[in-house]
Tab-separated table of C-alpha atoms in Angstrom:
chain	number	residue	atom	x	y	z
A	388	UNK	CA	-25.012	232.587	139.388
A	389	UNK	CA	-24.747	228.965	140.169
A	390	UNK	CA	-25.647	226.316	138.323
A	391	UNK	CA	-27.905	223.528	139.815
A	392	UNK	CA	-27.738	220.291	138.632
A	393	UNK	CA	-30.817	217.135	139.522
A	394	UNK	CA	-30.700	214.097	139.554
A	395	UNK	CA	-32.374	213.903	136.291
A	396	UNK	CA	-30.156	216.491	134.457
A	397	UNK	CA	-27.078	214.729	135.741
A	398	UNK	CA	-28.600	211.479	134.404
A	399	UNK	CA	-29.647	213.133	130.743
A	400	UNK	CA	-26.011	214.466	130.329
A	401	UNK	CA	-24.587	211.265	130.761
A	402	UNK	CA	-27.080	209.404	128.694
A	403	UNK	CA	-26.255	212.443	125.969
A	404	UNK	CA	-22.379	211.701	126.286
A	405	UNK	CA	-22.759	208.363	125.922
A	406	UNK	CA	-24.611	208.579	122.776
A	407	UNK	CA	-22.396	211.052	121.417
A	408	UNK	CA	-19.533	208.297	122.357
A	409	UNK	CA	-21.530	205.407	120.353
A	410	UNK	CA	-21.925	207.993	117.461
A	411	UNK	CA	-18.238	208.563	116.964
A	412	UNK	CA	-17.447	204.946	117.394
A	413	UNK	CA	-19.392	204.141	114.800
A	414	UNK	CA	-18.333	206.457	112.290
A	415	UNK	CA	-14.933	205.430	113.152
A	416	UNK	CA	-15.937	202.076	112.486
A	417	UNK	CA	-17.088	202.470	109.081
A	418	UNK	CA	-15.062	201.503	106.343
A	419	UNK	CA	-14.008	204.275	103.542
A	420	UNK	CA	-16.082	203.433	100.572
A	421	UNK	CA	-13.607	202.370	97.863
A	422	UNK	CA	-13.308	204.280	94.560
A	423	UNK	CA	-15.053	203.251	91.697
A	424	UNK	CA	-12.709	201.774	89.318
A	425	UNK	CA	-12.308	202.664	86.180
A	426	UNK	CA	-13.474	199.902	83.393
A	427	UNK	CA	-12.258	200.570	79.915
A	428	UNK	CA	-15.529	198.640	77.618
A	429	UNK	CA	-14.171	199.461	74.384
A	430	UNK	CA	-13.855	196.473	72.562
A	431	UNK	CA	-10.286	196.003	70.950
A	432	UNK	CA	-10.634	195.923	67.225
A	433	UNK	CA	-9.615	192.044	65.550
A	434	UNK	CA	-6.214	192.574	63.697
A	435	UNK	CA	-6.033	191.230	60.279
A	436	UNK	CA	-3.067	188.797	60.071
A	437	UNK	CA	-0.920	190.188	56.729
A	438	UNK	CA	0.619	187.756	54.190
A	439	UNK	CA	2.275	189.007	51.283
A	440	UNK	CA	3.067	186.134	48.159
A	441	UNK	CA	5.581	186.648	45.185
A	442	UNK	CA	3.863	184.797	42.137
A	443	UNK	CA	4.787	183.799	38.708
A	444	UNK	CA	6.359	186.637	37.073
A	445	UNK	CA	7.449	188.078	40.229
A	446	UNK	CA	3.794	189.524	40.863
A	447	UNK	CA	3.326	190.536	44.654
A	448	UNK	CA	0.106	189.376	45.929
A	449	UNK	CA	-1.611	190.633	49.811
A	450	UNK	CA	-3.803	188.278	51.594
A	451	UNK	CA	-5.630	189.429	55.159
A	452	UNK	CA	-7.492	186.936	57.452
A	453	UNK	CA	-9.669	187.516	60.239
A	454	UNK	CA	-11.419	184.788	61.929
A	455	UNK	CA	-13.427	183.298	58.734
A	456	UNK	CA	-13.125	186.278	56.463
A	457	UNK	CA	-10.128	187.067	54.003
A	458	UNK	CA	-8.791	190.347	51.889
A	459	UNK	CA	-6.953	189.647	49.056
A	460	UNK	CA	-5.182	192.448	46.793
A	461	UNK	CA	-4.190	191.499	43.652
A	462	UNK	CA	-2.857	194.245	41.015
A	463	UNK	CA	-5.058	196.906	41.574
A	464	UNK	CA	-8.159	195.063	42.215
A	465	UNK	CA	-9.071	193.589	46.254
A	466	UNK	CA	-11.453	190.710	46.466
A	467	UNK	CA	-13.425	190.413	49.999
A	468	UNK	CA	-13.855	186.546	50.572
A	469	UNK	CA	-15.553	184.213	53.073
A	470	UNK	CA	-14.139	180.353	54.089
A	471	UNK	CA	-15.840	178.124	52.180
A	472	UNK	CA	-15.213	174.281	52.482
A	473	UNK	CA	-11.938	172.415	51.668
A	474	UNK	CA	-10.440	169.165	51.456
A	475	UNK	CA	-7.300	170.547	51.105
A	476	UNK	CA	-5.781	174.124	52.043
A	477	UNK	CA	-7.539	176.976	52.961
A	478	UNK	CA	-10.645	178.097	50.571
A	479	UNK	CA	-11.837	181.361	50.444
A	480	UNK	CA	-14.034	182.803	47.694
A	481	UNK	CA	-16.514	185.858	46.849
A	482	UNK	CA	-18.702	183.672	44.874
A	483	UNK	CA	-16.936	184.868	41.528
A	484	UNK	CA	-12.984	184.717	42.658
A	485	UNK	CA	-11.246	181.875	44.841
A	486	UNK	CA	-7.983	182.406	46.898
A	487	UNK	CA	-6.562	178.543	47.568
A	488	UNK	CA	-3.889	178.832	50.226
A	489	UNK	CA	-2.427	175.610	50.837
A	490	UNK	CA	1.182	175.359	52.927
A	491	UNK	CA	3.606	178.500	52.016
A	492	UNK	CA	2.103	178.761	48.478
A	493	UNK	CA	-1.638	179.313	47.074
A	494	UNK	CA	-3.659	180.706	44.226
A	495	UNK	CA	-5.733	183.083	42.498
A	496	UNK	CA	-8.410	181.783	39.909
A	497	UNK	CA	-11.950	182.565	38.959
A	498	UNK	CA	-14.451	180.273	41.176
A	499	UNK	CA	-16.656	178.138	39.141
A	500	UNK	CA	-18.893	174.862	39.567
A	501	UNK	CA	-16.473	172.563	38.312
A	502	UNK	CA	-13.171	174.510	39.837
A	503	UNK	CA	-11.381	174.711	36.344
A	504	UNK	CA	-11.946	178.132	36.272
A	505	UNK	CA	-9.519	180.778	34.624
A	506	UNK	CA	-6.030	180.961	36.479
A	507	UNK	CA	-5.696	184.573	37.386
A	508	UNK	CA	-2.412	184.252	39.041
A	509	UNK	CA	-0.639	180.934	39.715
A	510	UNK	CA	2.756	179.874	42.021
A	511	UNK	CA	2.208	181.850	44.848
A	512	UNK	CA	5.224	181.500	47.416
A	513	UNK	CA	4.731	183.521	50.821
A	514	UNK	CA	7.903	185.874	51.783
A	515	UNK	CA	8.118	185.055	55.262
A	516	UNK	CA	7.099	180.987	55.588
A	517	UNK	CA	5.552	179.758	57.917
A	518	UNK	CA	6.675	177.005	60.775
A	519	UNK	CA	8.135	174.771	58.034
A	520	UNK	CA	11.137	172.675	57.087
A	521	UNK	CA	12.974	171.686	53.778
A	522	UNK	CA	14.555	169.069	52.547
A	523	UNK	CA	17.070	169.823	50.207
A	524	UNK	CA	19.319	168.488	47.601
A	525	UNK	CA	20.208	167.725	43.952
A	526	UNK	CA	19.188	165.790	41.461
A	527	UNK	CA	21.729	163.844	38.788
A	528	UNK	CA	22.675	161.225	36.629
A	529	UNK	CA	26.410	159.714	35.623
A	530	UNK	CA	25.507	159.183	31.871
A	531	UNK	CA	27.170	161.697	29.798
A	532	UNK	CA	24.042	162.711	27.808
A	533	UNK	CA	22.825	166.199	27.217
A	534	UNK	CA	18.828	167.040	28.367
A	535	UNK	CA	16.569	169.020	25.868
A	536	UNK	CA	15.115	171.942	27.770
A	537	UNK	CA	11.427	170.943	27.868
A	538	UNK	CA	12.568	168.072	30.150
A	539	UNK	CA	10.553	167.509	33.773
A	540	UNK	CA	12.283	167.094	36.939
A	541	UNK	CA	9.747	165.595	39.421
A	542	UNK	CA	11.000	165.113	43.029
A	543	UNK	CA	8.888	163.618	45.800
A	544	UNK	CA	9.260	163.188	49.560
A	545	UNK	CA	7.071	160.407	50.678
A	546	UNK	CA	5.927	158.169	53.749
A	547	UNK	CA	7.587	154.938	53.229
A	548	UNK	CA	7.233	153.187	56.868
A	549	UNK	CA	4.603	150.501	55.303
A	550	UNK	CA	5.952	147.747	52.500
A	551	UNK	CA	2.417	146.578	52.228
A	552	UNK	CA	0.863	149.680	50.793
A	553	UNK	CA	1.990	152.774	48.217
A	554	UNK	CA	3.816	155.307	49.973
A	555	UNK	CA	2.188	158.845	51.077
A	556	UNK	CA	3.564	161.710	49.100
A	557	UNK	CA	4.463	164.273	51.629
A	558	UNK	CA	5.683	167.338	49.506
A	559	UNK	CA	6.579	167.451	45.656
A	560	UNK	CA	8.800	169.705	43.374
A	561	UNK	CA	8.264	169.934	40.233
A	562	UNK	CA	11.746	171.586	38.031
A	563	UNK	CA	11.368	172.861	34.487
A	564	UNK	CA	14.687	172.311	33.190
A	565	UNK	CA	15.042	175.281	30.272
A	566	UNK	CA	18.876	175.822	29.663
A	567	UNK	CA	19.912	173.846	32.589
A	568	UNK	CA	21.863	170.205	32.942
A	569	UNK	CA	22.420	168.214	35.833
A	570	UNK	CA	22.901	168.369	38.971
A	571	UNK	CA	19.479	169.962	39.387
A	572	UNK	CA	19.026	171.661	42.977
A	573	UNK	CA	15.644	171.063	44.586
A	574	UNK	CA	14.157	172.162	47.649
A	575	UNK	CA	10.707	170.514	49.529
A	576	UNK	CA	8.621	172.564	51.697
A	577	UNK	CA	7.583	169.957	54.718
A	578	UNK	CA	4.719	170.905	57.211
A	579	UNK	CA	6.309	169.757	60.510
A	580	UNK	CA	2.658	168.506	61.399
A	581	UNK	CA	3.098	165.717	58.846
A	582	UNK	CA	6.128	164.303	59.861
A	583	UNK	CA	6.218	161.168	62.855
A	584	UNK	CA	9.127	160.635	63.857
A	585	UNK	CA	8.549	156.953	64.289
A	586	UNK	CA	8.217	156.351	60.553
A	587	UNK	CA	10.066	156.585	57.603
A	588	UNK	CA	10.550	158.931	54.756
A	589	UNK	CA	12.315	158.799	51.220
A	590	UNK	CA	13.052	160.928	48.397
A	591	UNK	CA	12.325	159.842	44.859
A	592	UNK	CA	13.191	161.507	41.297
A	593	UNK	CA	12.090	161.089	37.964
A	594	UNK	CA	13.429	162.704	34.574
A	595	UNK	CA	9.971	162.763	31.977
A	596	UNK	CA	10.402	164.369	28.106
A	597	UNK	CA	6.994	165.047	27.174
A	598	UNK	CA	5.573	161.880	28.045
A	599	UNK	CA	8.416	159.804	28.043
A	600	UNK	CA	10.200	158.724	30.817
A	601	UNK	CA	13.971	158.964	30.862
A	602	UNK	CA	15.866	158.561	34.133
A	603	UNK	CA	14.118	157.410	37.597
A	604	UNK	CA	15.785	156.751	41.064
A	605	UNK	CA	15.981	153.502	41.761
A	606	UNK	CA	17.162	153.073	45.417
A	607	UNK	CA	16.161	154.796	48.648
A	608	UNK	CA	16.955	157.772	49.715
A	609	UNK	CA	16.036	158.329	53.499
A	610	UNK	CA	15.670	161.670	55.269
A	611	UNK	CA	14.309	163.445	58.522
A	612	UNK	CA	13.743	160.611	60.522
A	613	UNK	CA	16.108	157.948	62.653
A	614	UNK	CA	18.756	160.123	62.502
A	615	UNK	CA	18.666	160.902	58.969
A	616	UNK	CA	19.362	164.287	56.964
A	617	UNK	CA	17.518	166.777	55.340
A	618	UNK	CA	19.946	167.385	52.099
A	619	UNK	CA	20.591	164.032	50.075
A	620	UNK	CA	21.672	164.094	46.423
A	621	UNK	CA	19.739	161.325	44.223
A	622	UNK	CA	21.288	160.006	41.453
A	623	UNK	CA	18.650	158.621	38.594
A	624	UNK	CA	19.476	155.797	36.487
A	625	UNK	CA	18.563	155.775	32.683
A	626	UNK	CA	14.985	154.441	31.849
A	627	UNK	CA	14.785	151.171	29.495
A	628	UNK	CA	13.766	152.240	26.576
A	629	UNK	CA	10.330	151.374	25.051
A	630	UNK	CA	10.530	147.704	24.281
A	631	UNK	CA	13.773	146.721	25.524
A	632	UNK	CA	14.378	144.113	28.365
């Protein structure tokens, strides 16, 4: 049988093709939808930062800071601390105990009003320093006299750049002498932060017994700066006695 096609059939088929075109151009128009990515909103859990501190007696000592908070293991006891204000060093306390860090060293002591409170451990030297230098070196004397072993080595590194005013003690040492005799080594833990390399800095040594004083330096020693080094060997010269001229 055939088929007969009007002039509005004819025109309907073409307007269907057409649309079926328009259709498929469109869909092959249309971007893919990308994936959803993945988004990972666990929050990553702060790290304590670990130092560990050899103490008098050779007592091991574990502090862990976070932000404004601090751990501290001591023996078998831990102490859970908050920052609490500070001229000097780092301050944290519980209300009852108080960790002082200050530099590579700190303490341990009960916390009171008046900040005297019982020394619970004392010296505190962290194993792995931190960005610091030393200055090194010896202390001695030429005289031919014997020190009794409660004698005090003090040895001082201090800002010198200004004549007009008293120099800025940088670090300090203080040496128990016991059984030893001269030359006494020392060694100065220096924050790098402290130093300018503009100015000037000099080592100083004193010899005390009890509260007398028996040998002092009595020239400059520069270090660190303007080419200078960071091991000198000071030589003290005998006090004047009490009296004398």
């Amino acid at each position: 049988m055939k088929m007969k096609f009007t002039r509005y059939s004819i025109t309907a088929f073409i307007l269907g093709m057409c649309c079926l075109g328009i259709a498929e151009a469109q869909e092959s128009s249309t971007p893919e939808t990308p994936p959803m990515e993945k988004h990972n909103n666990v929050k990553k859990a702060a790290e304590w930062k670990q130092f560990t501190y050899t103490c008098e007696g050779g007592a091991k000592l574990g502090v862990y800071l976070r932000n404004q908070m601090a751990k501290v293991r001591y023996g078998d006891q831990t102490y859970f601390m908050k920052q609490v204000m500070s001229a000097d060093g780092e301050r944290y306390s519980d209300g009852k105990v108080v960790w002082w860090g200050k530099g590579n060293g700190g303490f341990l002591q009960e916390d009171t009003p008046d900040g005297n409170g019982k020394m619970i451990v004392k010296d505190c030297k962290l194993d792995k320093p931190l960005n610091t230098q030393e200055v090194t070196g010896t202390v001695t004397y030429l005289q031919r006299i014997a020190l009794p072993p409660n004698a005090v080595i003090q040895v001082q590194l201090a800002d010198v750049s200004r004549a007009d005013a008293p120099a800025n003690i940088i670090a300090e040492q203080t040496i128990n002498l016991g059984q030893r005799q001269v030359p006494v080594p020392f060694s100065l833990t220096v924050d790098p932060a402290k130093i300018d390399s503009k100015h000037t800095y000099s080592v100083s040594a004193k010899v005390t017994v009890g509260v007398e004083l028996r040998f002092i330096s009595d020239q400059s020693y520069p270090v660190l700066t303007n080419g200078k080094p960071s091991h000198v060997d000071v030589v003290v010269k005998q006090a004047a006695a009490p009296g004398g001229n």
